[in-house]
mmCIF file with all atom_site columns, C-alpha atoms in Angstrom:
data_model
loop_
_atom_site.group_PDB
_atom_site.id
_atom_site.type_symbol
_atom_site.label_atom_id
_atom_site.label_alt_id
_atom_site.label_comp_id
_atom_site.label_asym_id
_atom_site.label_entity_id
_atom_site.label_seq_id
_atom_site.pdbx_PDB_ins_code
_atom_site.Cartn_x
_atom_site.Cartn_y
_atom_site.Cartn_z
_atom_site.occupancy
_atom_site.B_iso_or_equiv
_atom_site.pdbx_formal_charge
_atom_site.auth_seq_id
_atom_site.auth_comp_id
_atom_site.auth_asym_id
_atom_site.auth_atom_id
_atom_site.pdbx_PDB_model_num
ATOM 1   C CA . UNK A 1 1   ? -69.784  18.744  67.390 1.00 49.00 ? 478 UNK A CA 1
ATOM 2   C CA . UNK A 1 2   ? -68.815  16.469  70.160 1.00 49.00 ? 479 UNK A CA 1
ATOM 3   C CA . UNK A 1 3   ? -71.423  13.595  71.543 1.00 52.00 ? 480 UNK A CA 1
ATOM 4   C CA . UNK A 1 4   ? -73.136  15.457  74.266 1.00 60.00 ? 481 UNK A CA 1
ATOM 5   C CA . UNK A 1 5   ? -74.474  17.855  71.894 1.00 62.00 ? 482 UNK A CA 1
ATOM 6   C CA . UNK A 1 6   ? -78.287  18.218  71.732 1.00 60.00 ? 483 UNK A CA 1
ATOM 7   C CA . UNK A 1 7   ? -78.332  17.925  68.101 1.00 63.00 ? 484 UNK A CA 1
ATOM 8   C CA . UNK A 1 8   ? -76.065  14.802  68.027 1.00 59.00 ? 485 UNK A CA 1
ATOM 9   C CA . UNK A 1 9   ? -78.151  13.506  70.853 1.00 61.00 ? 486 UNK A CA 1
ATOM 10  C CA . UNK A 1 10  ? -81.405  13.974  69.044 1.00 64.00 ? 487 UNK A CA 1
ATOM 11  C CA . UNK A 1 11  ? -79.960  12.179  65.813 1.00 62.00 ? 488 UNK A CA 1
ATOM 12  C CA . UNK A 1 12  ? -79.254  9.293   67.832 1.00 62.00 ? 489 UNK A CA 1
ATOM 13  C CA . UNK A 1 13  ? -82.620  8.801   68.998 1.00 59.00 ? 490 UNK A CA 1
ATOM 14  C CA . UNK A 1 14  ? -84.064  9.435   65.980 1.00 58.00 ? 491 UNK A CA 1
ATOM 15  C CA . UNK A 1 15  ? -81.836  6.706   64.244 1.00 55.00 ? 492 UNK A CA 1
ATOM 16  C CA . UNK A 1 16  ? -83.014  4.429   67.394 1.00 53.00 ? 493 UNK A CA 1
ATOM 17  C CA . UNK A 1 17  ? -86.191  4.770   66.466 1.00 53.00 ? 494 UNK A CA 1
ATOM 18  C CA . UNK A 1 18  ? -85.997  4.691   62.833 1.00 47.00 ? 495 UNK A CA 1
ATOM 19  C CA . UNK A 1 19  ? -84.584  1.126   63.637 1.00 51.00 ? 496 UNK A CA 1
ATOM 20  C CA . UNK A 1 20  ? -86.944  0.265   65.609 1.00 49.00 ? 497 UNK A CA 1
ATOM 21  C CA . UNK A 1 21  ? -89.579  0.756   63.381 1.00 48.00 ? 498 UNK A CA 1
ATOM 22  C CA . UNK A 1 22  ? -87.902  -0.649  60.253 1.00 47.00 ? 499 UNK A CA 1
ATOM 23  C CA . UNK A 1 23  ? -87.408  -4.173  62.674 1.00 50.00 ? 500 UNK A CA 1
ATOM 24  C CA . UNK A 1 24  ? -91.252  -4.551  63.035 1.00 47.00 ? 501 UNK A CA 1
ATOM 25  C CA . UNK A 1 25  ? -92.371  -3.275  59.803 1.00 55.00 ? 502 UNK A CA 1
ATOM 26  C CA . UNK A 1 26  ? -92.255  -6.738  58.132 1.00 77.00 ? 503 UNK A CA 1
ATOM 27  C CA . UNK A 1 27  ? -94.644  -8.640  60.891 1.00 79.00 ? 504 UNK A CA 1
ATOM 28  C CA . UNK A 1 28  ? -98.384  -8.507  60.231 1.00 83.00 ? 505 UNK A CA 1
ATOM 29  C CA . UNK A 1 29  ? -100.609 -7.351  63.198 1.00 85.00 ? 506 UNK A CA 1
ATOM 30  C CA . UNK A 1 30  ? -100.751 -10.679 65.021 1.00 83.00 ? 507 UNK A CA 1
ATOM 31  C CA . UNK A 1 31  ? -97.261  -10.948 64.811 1.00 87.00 ? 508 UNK A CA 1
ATOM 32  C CA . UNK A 1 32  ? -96.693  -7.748  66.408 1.00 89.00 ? 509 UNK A CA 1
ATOM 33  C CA . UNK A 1 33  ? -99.144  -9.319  69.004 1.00 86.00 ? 510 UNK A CA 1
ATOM 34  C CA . UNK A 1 34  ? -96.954  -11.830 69.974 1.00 84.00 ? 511 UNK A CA 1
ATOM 35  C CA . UNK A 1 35  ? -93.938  -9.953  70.099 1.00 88.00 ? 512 UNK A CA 1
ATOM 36  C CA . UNK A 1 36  ? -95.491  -7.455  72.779 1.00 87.00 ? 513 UNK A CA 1
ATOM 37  C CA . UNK A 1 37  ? -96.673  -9.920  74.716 1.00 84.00 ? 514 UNK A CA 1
ATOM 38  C CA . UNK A 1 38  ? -93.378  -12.331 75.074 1.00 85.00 ? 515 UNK A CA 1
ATOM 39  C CA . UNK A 1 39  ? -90.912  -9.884  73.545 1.00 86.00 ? 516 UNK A CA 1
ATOM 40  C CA . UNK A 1 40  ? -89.361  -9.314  70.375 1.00 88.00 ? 517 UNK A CA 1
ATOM 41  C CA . UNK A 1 41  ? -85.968  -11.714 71.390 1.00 88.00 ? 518 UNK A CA 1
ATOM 42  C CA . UNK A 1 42  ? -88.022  -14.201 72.803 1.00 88.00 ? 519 UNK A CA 1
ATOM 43  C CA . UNK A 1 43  ? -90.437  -15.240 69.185 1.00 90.00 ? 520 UNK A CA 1
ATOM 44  C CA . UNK A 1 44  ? -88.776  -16.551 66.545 1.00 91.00 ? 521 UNK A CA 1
ATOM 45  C CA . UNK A 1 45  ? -91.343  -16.631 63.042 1.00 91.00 ? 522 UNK A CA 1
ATOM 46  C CA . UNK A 1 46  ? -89.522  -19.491 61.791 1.00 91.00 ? 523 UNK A CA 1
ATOM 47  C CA . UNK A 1 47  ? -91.636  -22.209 60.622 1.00 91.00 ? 524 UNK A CA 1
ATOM 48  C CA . UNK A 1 48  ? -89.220  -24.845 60.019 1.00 91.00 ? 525 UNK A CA 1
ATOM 49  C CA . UNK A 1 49  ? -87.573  -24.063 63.368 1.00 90.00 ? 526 UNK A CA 1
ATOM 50  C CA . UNK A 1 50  ? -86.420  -27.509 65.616 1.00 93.00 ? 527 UNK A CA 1
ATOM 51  C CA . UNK A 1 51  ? -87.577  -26.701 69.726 1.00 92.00 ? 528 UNK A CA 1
ATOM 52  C CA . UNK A 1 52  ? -86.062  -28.786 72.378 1.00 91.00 ? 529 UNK A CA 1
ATOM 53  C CA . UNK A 1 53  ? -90.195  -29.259 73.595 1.00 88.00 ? 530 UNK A CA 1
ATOM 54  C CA . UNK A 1 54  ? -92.841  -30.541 71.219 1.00 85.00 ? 531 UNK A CA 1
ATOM 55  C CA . UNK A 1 55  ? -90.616  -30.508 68.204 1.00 86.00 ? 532 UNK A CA 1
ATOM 56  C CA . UNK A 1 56  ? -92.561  -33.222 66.210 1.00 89.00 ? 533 UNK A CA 1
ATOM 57  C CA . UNK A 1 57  ? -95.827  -31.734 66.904 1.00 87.00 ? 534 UNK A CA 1
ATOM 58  C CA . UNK A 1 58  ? -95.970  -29.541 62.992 1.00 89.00 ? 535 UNK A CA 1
ATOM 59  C CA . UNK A 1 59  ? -100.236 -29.971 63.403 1.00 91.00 ? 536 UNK A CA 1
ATOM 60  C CA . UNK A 1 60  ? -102.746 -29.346 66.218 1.00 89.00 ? 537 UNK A CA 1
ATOM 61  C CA . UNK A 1 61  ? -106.964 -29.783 65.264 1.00 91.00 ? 538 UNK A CA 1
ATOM 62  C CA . UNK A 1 62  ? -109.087 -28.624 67.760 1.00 90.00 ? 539 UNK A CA 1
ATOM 63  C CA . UNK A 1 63  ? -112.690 -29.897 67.781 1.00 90.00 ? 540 UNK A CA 1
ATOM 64  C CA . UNK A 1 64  ? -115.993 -30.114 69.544 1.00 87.00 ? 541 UNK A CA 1
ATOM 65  C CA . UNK A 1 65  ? -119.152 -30.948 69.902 1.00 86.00 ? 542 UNK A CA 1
ATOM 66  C CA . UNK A 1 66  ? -120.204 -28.782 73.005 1.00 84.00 ? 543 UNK A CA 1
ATOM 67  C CA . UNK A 1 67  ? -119.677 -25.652 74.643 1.00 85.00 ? 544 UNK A CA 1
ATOM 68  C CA . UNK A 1 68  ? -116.292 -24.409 72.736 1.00 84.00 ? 545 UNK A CA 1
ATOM 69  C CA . UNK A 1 69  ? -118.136 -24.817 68.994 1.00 84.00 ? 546 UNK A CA 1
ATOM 70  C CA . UNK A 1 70  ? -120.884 -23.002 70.452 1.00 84.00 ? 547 UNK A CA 1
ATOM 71  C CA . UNK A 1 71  ? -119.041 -20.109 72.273 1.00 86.00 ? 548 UNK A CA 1
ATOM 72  C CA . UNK A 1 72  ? -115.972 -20.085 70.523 1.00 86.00 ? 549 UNK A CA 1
ATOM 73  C CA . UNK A 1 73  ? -115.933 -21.269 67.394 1.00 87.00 ? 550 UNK A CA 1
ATOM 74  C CA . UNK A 1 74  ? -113.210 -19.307 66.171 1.00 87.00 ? 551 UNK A CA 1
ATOM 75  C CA . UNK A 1 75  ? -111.010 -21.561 67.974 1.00 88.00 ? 552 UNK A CA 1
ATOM 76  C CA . UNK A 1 76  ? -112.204 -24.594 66.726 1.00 89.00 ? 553 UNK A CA 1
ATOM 77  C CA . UNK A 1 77  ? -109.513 -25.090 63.658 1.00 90.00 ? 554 UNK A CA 1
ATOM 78  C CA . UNK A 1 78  ? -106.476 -27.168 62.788 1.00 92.00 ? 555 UNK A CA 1
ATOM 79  C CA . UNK A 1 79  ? -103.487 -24.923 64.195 1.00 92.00 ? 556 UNK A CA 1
ATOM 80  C CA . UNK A 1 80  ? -99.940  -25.705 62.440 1.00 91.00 ? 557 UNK A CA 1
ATOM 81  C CA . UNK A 1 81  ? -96.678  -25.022 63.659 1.00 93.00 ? 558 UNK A CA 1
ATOM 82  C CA . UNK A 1 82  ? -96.039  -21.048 63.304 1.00 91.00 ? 559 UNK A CA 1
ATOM 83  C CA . UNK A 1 83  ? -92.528  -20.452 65.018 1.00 92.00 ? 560 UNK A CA 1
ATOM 84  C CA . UNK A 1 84  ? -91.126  -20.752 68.417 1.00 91.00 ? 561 UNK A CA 1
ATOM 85  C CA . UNK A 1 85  ? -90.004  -19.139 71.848 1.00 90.00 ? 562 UNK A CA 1
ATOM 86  C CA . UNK A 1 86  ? -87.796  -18.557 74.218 1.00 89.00 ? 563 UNK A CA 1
ATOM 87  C CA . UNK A 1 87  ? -84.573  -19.491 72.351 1.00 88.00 ? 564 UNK A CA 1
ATOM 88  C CA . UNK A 1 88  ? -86.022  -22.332 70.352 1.00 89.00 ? 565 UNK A CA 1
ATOM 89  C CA . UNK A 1 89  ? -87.652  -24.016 72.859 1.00 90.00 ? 566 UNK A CA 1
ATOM 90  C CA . UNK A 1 90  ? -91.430  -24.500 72.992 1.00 89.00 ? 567 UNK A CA 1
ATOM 91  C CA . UNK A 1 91  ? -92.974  -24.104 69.105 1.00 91.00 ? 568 UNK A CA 1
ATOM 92  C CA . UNK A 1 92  ? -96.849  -22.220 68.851 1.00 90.00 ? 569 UNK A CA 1
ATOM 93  C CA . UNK A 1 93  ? -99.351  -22.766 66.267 1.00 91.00 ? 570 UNK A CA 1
ATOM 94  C CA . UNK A 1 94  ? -101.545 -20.654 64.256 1.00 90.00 ? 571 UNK A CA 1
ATOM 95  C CA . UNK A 1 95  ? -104.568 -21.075 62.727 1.00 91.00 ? 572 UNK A CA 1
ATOM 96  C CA . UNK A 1 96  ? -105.821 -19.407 59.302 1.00 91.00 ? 573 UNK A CA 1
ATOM 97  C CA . UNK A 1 97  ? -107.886 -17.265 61.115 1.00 89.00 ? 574 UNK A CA 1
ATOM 98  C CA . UNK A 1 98  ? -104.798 -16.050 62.920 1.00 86.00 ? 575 UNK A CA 1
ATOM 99  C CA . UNK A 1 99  ? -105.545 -17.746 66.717 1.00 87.00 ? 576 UNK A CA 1
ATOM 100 C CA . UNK A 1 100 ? -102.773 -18.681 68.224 1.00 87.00 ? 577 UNK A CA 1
ATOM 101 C CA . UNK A 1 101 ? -101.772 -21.785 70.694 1.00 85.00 ? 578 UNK A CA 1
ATOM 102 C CA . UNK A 1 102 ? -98.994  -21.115 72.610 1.00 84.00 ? 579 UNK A CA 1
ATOM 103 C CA . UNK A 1 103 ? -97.375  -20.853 76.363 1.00 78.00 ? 580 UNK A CA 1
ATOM 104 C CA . UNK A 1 104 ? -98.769  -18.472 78.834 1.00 74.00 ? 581 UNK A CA 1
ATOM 105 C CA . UNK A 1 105 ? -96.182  -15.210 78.951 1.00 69.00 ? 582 UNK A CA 1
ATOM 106 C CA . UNK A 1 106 ? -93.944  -15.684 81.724 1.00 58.00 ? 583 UNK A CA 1
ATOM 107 C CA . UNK A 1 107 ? -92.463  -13.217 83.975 1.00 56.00 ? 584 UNK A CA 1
ATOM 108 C CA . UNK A 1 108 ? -88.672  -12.950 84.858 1.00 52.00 ? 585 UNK A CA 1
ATOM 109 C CA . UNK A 1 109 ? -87.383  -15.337 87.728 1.00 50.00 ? 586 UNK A CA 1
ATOM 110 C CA . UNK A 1 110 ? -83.662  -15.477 89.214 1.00 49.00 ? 587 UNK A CA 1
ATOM 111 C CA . UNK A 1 111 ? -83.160  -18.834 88.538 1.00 49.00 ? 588 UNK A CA 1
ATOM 112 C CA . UNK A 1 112 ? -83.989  -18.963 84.705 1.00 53.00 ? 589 UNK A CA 1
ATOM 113 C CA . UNK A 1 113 ? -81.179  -20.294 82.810 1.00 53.00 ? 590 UNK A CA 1
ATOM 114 C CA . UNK A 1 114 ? -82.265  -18.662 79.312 1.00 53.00 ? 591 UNK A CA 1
ATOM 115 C CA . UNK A 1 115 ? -80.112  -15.154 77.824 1.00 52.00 ? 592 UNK A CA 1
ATOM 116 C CA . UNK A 1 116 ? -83.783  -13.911 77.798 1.00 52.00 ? 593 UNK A CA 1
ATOM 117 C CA . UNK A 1 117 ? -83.884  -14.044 81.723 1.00 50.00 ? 594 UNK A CA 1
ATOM 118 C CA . UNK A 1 118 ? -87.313  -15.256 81.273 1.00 49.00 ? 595 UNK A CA 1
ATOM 119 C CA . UNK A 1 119 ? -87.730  -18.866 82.197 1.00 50.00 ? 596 UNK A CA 1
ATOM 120 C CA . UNK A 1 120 ? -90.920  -20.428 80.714 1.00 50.00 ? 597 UNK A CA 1
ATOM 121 C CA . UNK A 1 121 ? -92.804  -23.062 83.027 1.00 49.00 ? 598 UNK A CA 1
ATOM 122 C CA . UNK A 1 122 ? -93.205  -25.878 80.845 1.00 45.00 ? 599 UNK A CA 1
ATOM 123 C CA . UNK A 1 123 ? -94.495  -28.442 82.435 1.00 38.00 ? 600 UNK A CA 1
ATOM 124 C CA . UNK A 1 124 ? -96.892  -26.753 84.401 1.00 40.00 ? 601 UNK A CA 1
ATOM 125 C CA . UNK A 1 125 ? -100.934 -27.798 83.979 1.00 37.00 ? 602 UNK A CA 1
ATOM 126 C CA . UNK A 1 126 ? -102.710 -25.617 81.518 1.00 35.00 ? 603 UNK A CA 1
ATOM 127 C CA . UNK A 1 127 ? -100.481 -23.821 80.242 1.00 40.00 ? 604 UNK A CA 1
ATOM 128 C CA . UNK A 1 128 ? -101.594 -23.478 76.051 1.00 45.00 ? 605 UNK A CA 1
ATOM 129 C CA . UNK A 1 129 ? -103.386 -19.916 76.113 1.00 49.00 ? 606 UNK A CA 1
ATOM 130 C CA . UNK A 1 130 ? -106.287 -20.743 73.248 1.00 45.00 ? 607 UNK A CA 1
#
């Protein structure tokens, strides 16, 4: 049975795919959220994790008195320090509810200097996604 053979082929992908599946069986749905939209090498679910940005910031509490309570009040919460991305380097937060505060996804750029070849934009305004 050498390796071009269909049947070898098809256990190959099927192994694949078993893999695949037994890698994101452990996350919970928001998890899985996260990892499709910044990619499964890029979130790291480690809560004690150290990031090169925003390391001592463990706690986030959003309030309001105005608009935001009133429109979106499953935001309003304290958010604490849920993992990181992009190698380490910019933490998010989670709620109980399961909100998240994080980065905007970015998009691949030639002169990103991550393994990921995606190269967040840190210090660009308005960047936390609520």
């Amino acid at each position: 049975m050498g390796s071009k053979d269909p049947d070898c082929l098809d256990m190959k992908f099927f192994l694949v795919a078993l893999l695949a599946a037994v890698a994101t069986a452990d996350l919970e749905k928001h998890q899985e959220e996260l990892v499709a939209k910044f990619g499964a090498k890029n979130v790291n679910f480690d809560k004690n994790v150290r990031t090169q940005f925003c390391d001592q910031c463990t706690e986030i509490t959003v309030t309001s008195t105005g608009g935001a309570m009133e429109h979106q009040p499953q935001r309003i919460a304290t958010y604490v320090k849920e993992g990181s991305l992009w190698e380490n380097m910019m933490p998010f937060w989670k709620s109980d509810n399961n909100q998240y505060i994080h980065p905007r996804p970015i998009v691949p750029t030639p002169s990103c200097t991550t393994s990921s070849g995606l190269c967040p934009k840190v210090l660009e305004g308005s960047m936390l996604d609520l």
